Amino acid sequence: MIESMGNQYIVARPVYSKNTFGEEYKKKDRSHKTFLDHLKECFSCSSKKAKRIALSLFPVASWLPAYRIKEWLLSDIVSGISTGLVAVLQGLAFALLVSIPPGYGLYAAFFPVIVYFFLGTSKHISVGPFPVLSMMVGAVVVRIAPDTSESATEFSNSSMSNGTTLDEQRVMVAATITVLSGIIQLILGVLRTGFVVIYLSDALISGFTTAAAIHVLVSQLKFILQLTVPAHTDPFSIFKVLHSVFSQIEKTNIADLVTALIILLVVFVVKEINQRYKAKLPVPIPIELIVTVIATGVSYGFDFKNRFNAAVIGKMQKGFQSPIAPDVEVFQNTIGDSFAIAVVGFAVAFSVASVYSLKYDYPVDGNQELIAFGLSNIVCGFFRGFASSTALSRSGVQESTGGKTQIAGILSAIIVLIVIVAIGFLLEPLQKSVLSALALGNLKGMLMQFAEIGRLWRKDKYDCLIWIVTFVCAIVLGLGLGLAASVAFQLLTIVFRTQFPKCSTLANVGRSNIYKNKKDYYDMYEPEGVKIFRCPSPIYFANINFFKQKLISAIGFSPLRILHKRNKALKKIRKLQKKGLLQVTPKGFILTVDGLKDSDEELDNNQIEELDQPINTSDLPFQIDWNDDLPVNIVVPKINLHSLILDFSAVSFLDISSMRGLKKILQEFIRIQVDVYIVGTDDDFVEKLTRCQFFDDEVTDSIFFLTIHDAVLHILMKKDYGTSKFSHSQEKEMKHDFTINTNGGLRNRECQVPVETKF
């Protein structure tokens, strides 16, 4: 019963152990589904299930019929046009990161949008090239299709190298990697493994994207300076590229450098204006479009290509090229890289989609997103594009300009289509350094994530460490190996957190039913002879010894050492008693012979198993109080602990090894007459212990209580009744029902004999 009294409440209920609670409240008989039951359910078919599957595979069928034309169409049109212009420029720019002709970036900005329109679940992300993915694809492309024969690898004998130019080989490699990463995403989606993204924490993604931004920055230096830099893809490649750049810095093309610096300055300034005055501007200033038009006109009017030897986009093929089949040999040698690209692409896209889904309150299905991106990449790869995800800046443009649904995405694809089939030739005079500057202009947000270090350090040092390690690994080892090493390190930190948990000793706060770390609060009360120990993590084979060490440190003694001392002392007492040298009086033991000495060497040479056994005094005509004075030559440490409460509310599981260790710990305490109680566990925890035959005559299931306060009240009642005048049968028949007042009072309500409990 619960009674409310203003801002306080009174709870009146019996003190419950697990057993007494189970006797009073019967559990439901629940039948758990077997593997065969799940298979039957999976392969069963009905009209409702077929409709549900169809709508889940094609989300467009759910939201398109409910499209509000009058309210949303104009906003989607404005958003689609703005996003399409940005997508064109980013497609051209990010193609340089893949080391293929810029025109192929338009395919990567077109085909994924069409597929995602039908299959995607997010209404606001803009699908297409992403600089980090482009960088990862480019690293594999230059490794498999190198610039010179001297750097050729084992892949140079692939069938794709027969009679084809370097650009064609690289396009084939990029397309093949894209198809393979799409297949991986599709398989993960079909297998319902969208949860894999949980292994990429925010700290890891932040550190990885920041490192990728550094890689992108370094990779664009050769286009900005127009230098011939050999490809490096092995660990420490970023330092080798920097060495190559600075060793030939005197060959810099001044026209390309000056143009890129001017573009960077203008883009950064205007983007800052857009950010500061976004509330006042109806739409962000399309600075990328403006500078592209101006730079193209200036380059064409002043003939930068011939007068200053500037590198320009050059011939752009009009229309689409025929689909190509991926190269099987590239499949075999890029499976690891493709898996990393698939996971990173999905993780970034799903993270951005989740942000907008929370902002606008609609669901996003991770498994369906995997299927959508998988098919998008497969189609894009067959049509000579490269891996797609979502660019943060482009999605921001689509959302900030009023985009409501993926209708805006379709309209942006139409803008890209117009450039591909009609006006692409107008961009031929555009300098590649301009595209590189535009690509770098989009990296500001990722580079600003360096500020994350301080914030993470204040919030969680482990997350800060993950960020730093991820950043360093991605910089030094490269993006592929760096990601793998970062994930491994992140999982290792989880092991560290559980292997070395922050255990604590609890005490009562304000004489209520609340128990907190005794080091954190004033006005703490600890019942005499009772210790409450909390473990905040799972207990398993790797931390059971650490758990025992922390427990011993908290209570101040080793139960095994006390047990050994008492068994040794018991041997001496038996020996003295048999010789008639020991006299028992009401005041204690008295030796009838002074100066008796007994060698410990004989006892130490006995088998250690004998010292581990329970203390048995049934053969003696008296009981031994180990905290009382013993004969002068028998020394046993005294302990002021009679009850130990283990708070396992945060212990989610135990494995077989830790069960054995835990049982041994419990036995050691029980054998030195310290009662042990475990609180806060769920029913599955106890059921697992029962299945593993954890309990016996010594360690029983009666040690489990619902809460810490239940166990404390049980101990205090047991202590009071142990010295009361009532018999055991009378005590057993009494029902102990207490009222807990949140201001610190505790009184007996229904028990016939008043019990006053004080801390």
mmCIF file with all atom_site columns, C-alpha atoms in Angstrom, residues 449-520:
data_model
loop_
_atom_site.group_PDB
_atom_site.id
_atom_site.type_symbol
_atom_site.label_atom_id
_atom_site.label_alt_id
_atom_site.label_comp_id
_atom_site.label_asym_id
_atom_site.label_entity_id
_atom_site.label_seq_id
_atom_site.pdbx_PDB_ins_code
_atom_site.Cartn_x
_atom_site.Cartn_y
_atom_site.Cartn_z
_atom_site.occupancy
_atom_site.B_iso_or_equiv
_atom_site.pdbx_formal_charge
_atom_site.auth_seq_id
_atom_site.auth_comp_id
_atom_site.auth_asym_id
_atom_site.auth_atom_id
_atom_site.pdbx_PDB_model_num
ATOM 1  C CA . GLN A 1 449 ? 35.287 18.777 -34.785 1.00 0.00 ? 449 GLN A CA 1
ATOM 2  C CA . PHE A 1 450 ? 38.715 19.221 -33.210 1.00 0.00 ? 450 PHE A CA 1
ATOM 3  C CA . ALA A 1 451 ? 36.765 21.169 -30.600 1.00 0.00 ? 451 ALA A CA 1
ATOM 4  C CA . GLU A 1 452 ? 35.116 17.841 -29.675 1.00 0.00 ? 452 GLU A CA 1
ATOM 5  C CA . ILE A 1 453 ? 38.241 16.813 -27.750 1.00 0.00 ? 453 ILE A CA 1
ATOM 6  C CA . GLY A 1 454 ? 37.730 19.282 -24.923 1.00 0.00 ? 454 GLY A CA 1
ATOM 7  C CA . ARG A 1 455 ? 34.017 18.566 -24.633 1.00 0.00 ? 455 ARG A CA 1
ATOM 8  C CA . LEU A 1 456 ? 34.548 14.805 -24.607 1.00 0.00 ? 456 LEU A CA 1
ATOM 9  C CA . TRP A 1 457 ? 37.319 15.083 -22.020 1.00 0.00 ? 457 TRP A CA 1
ATOM 10 C CA . ARG A 1 458 ? 34.965 16.904 -19.664 1.00 0.00 ? 458 ARG A CA 1
ATOM 11 C CA . LYS A 1 459 ? 32.122 14.427 -20.237 1.00 0.00 ? 459 LYS A CA 1
ATOM 12 C CA . ASP A 1 460 ? 33.801 11.035 -20.673 1.00 0.00 ? 460 ASP A CA 1
ATOM 13 C CA . LYS A 1 461 ? 37.532 10.413 -20.801 1.00 0.00 ? 461 LYS A CA 1
ATOM 14 C CA . TYR A 1 462 ? 37.019 7.058  -22.523 1.00 0.00 ? 462 TYR A CA 1
ATOM 15 C CA . ASP A 1 463 ? 35.159 8.739  -25.403 1.00 0.00 ? 463 ASP A CA 1
ATOM 16 C CA . CYS A 1 464 ? 37.884 11.350 -25.646 1.00 0.00 ? 464 CYS A CA 1
ATOM 17 C CA . LEU A 1 465 ? 40.490 8.590  -25.808 1.00 0.00 ? 465 LEU A CA 1
ATOM 18 C CA . ILE A 1 466 ? 38.477 6.826  -28.537 1.00 0.00 ? 466 ILE A CA 1
ATOM 19 C CA . TRP A 1 467 ? 38.376 10.081 -30.546 1.00 0.00 ? 467 TRP A CA 1
ATOM 20 C CA . ILE A 1 468 ? 42.128 10.616 -30.266 1.00 0.00 ? 468 ILE A CA 1
ATOM 21 C CA . VAL A 1 469 ? 43.033 7.004  -31.080 1.00 0.00 ? 469 VAL A CA 1
ATOM 22 C CA . THR A 1 470 ? 40.625 6.951  -34.034 1.00 0.00 ? 470 THR A CA 1
ATOM 23 C CA . PHE A 1 471 ? 42.036 10.187 -35.412 1.00 0.00 ? 471 PHE A CA 1
ATOM 24 C CA . VAL A 1 472 ? 45.652 9.075  -35.031 1.00 0.00 ? 472 VAL A CA 1
ATOM 25 C CA . CYS A 1 473 ? 45.015 5.596  -36.479 1.00 0.00 ? 473 CYS A CA 1
ATOM 26 C CA . ALA A 1 474 ? 43.128 6.978  -39.482 1.00 0.00 ? 474 ALA A CA 1
ATOM 27 C CA . ILE A 1 475 ? 45.874 9.522  -40.147 1.00 0.00 ? 475 ILE A CA 1
ATOM 28 C CA . VAL A 1 476 ? 48.818 7.149  -39.713 1.00 0.00 ? 476 VAL A CA 1
ATOM 29 C CA . LEU A 1 477 ? 47.415 3.823  -40.968 1.00 0.00 ? 477 LEU A CA 1
ATOM 30 C CA . GLY A 1 478 ? 45.049 5.161  -43.608 1.00 0.00 ? 478 GLY A CA 1
ATOM 31 C CA . LEU A 1 479 ? 41.257 5.181  -43.618 1.00 0.00 ? 479 LEU A CA 1
ATOM 32 C CA . GLY A 1 480 ? 40.689 1.433  -44.129 1.00 0.00 ? 480 GLY A CA 1
ATOM 33 C CA . LEU A 1 481 ? 43.141 0.061  -41.572 1.00 0.00 ? 481 LEU A CA 1
ATOM 34 C CA . GLY A 1 482 ? 42.503 3.042  -39.311 1.00 0.00 ? 482 GLY A CA 1
ATOM 35 C CA . LEU A 1 483 ? 38.795 2.278  -39.123 1.00 0.00 ? 483 LEU A CA 1
ATOM 36 C CA . ALA A 1 484 ? 39.424 -1.381 -38.299 1.00 0.00 ? 484 ALA A CA 1
ATOM 37 C CA . ALA A 1 485 ? 41.970 -0.476 -35.613 1.00 0.00 ? 485 ALA A CA 1
ATOM 38 C CA . SER A 1 486 ? 39.617 2.137  -34.149 1.00 0.00 ? 486 SER A CA 1
ATOM 39 C CA . VAL A 1 487 ? 36.690 -0.268 -33.876 1.00 0.00 ? 487 VAL A CA 1
ATOM 40 C CA . ALA A 1 488 ? 38.965 -2.838 -32.230 1.00 0.00 ? 488 ALA A CA 1
ATOM 41 C CA . PHE A 1 489 ? 40.212 -0.242 -29.744 1.00 0.00 ? 489 PHE A CA 1
ATOM 42 C CA . GLN A 1 490 ? 36.665 0.909  -28.997 1.00 0.00 ? 490 GLN A CA 1
ATOM 43 C CA . LEU A 1 491 ? 35.598 -2.654 -28.203 1.00 0.00 ? 491 LEU A CA 1
ATOM 44 C CA . LEU A 1 492 ? 38.702 -2.969 -26.040 1.00 0.00 ? 492 LEU A CA 1
ATOM 45 C CA . THR A 1 493 ? 37.626 0.067  -24.000 1.00 0.00 ? 493 THR A CA 1
ATOM 46 C CA . ILE A 1 494 ? 34.337 -1.702 -23.292 1.00 0.00 ? 494 ILE A CA 1
ATOM 47 C CA . VAL A 1 495 ? 36.331 -4.639 -21.945 1.00 0.00 ? 495 VAL A CA 1
ATOM 48 C CA . PHE A 1 496 ? 38.387 -2.259 -19.793 1.00 0.00 ? 496 PHE A CA 1
ATOM 49 C CA . ARG A 1 497 ? 35.262 -0.619 -18.388 1.00 0.00 ? 497 ARG A CA 1
ATOM 50 C CA . THR A 1 498 ? 33.745 -3.948 -17.374 1.00 0.00 ? 498 THR A CA 1
ATOM 51 C CA . GLN A 1 499 ? 37.006 -5.604 -16.352 1.00 0.00 ? 499 GLN A CA 1
ATOM 52 C CA . PHE A 1 500 ? 37.847 -2.822 -13.908 1.00 0.00 ? 500 PHE A CA 1
ATOM 53 C CA . PRO A 1 501 ? 34.463 -1.543 -12.657 1.00 0.00 ? 501 PRO A CA 1
ATOM 54 C CA . LYS A 1 502 ? 34.157 1.261  -10.110 1.00 0.00 ? 502 LYS A CA 1
ATOM 55 C CA . CYS A 1 503 ? 32.814 -0.718 -7.171  1.00 0.00 ? 503 CYS A CA 1
ATOM 56 C CA . SER A 1 504 ? 31.617 1.167  -4.110  1.00 0.00 ? 504 SER A CA 1
ATOM 57 C CA . THR A 1 505 ? 30.429 0.747  -0.534  1.00 0.00 ? 505 THR A CA 1
ATOM 58 C CA . LEU A 1 506 ? 26.915 2.037  0.055   1.00 0.00 ? 506 LEU A CA 1
ATOM 59 C CA . ALA A 1 507 ? 25.290 3.525  3.117   1.00 0.00 ? 507 ALA A CA 1
ATOM 60 C CA . ASN A 1 508 ? 21.862 4.818  4.056   1.00 0.00 ? 508 ASN A CA 1
ATOM 61 C CA . VAL A 1 509 ? 21.093 8.463  3.214   1.00 0.00 ? 509 VAL A CA 1
ATOM 62 C CA . GLY A 1 510 ? 18.964 10.430 5.668   1.00 0.00 ? 510 GLY A CA 1
ATOM 63 C CA . ARG A 1 511 ? 17.726 7.270  7.404   1.00 0.00 ? 511 ARG A CA 1
ATOM 64 C CA . SER A 1 512 ? 15.421 6.520  4.485   1.00 0.00 ? 512 SER A CA 1
ATOM 65 C CA . ASN A 1 513 ? 15.257 3.641  2.020   1.00 0.00 ? 513 ASN A CA 1
ATOM 66 C CA . ILE A 1 514 ? 17.851 5.289  -0.255  1.00 0.00 ? 514 ILE A CA 1
ATOM 67 C CA . TYR A 1 515 ? 21.416 3.977  -0.401  1.00 0.00 ? 515 TYR A CA 1
ATOM 68 C CA . LYS A 1 516 ? 24.310 5.833  -2.026  1.00 0.00 ? 516 LYS A CA 1
ATOM 69 C CA . ASN A 1 517 ? 28.100 5.724  -2.142  1.00 0.00 ? 517 ASN A CA 1
ATOM 70 C CA . LYS A 1 518 ? 29.179 6.500  1.412   1.00 0.00 ? 518 LYS A CA 1
ATOM 71 C CA . LYS A 1 519 ? 31.982 8.758  0.114   1.00 0.00 ? 519 LYS A CA 1
ATOM 72 C CA . ASP A 1 520 ? 29.621 11.107 -1.720  1.00 0.00 ? 520 ASP A CA 1
#
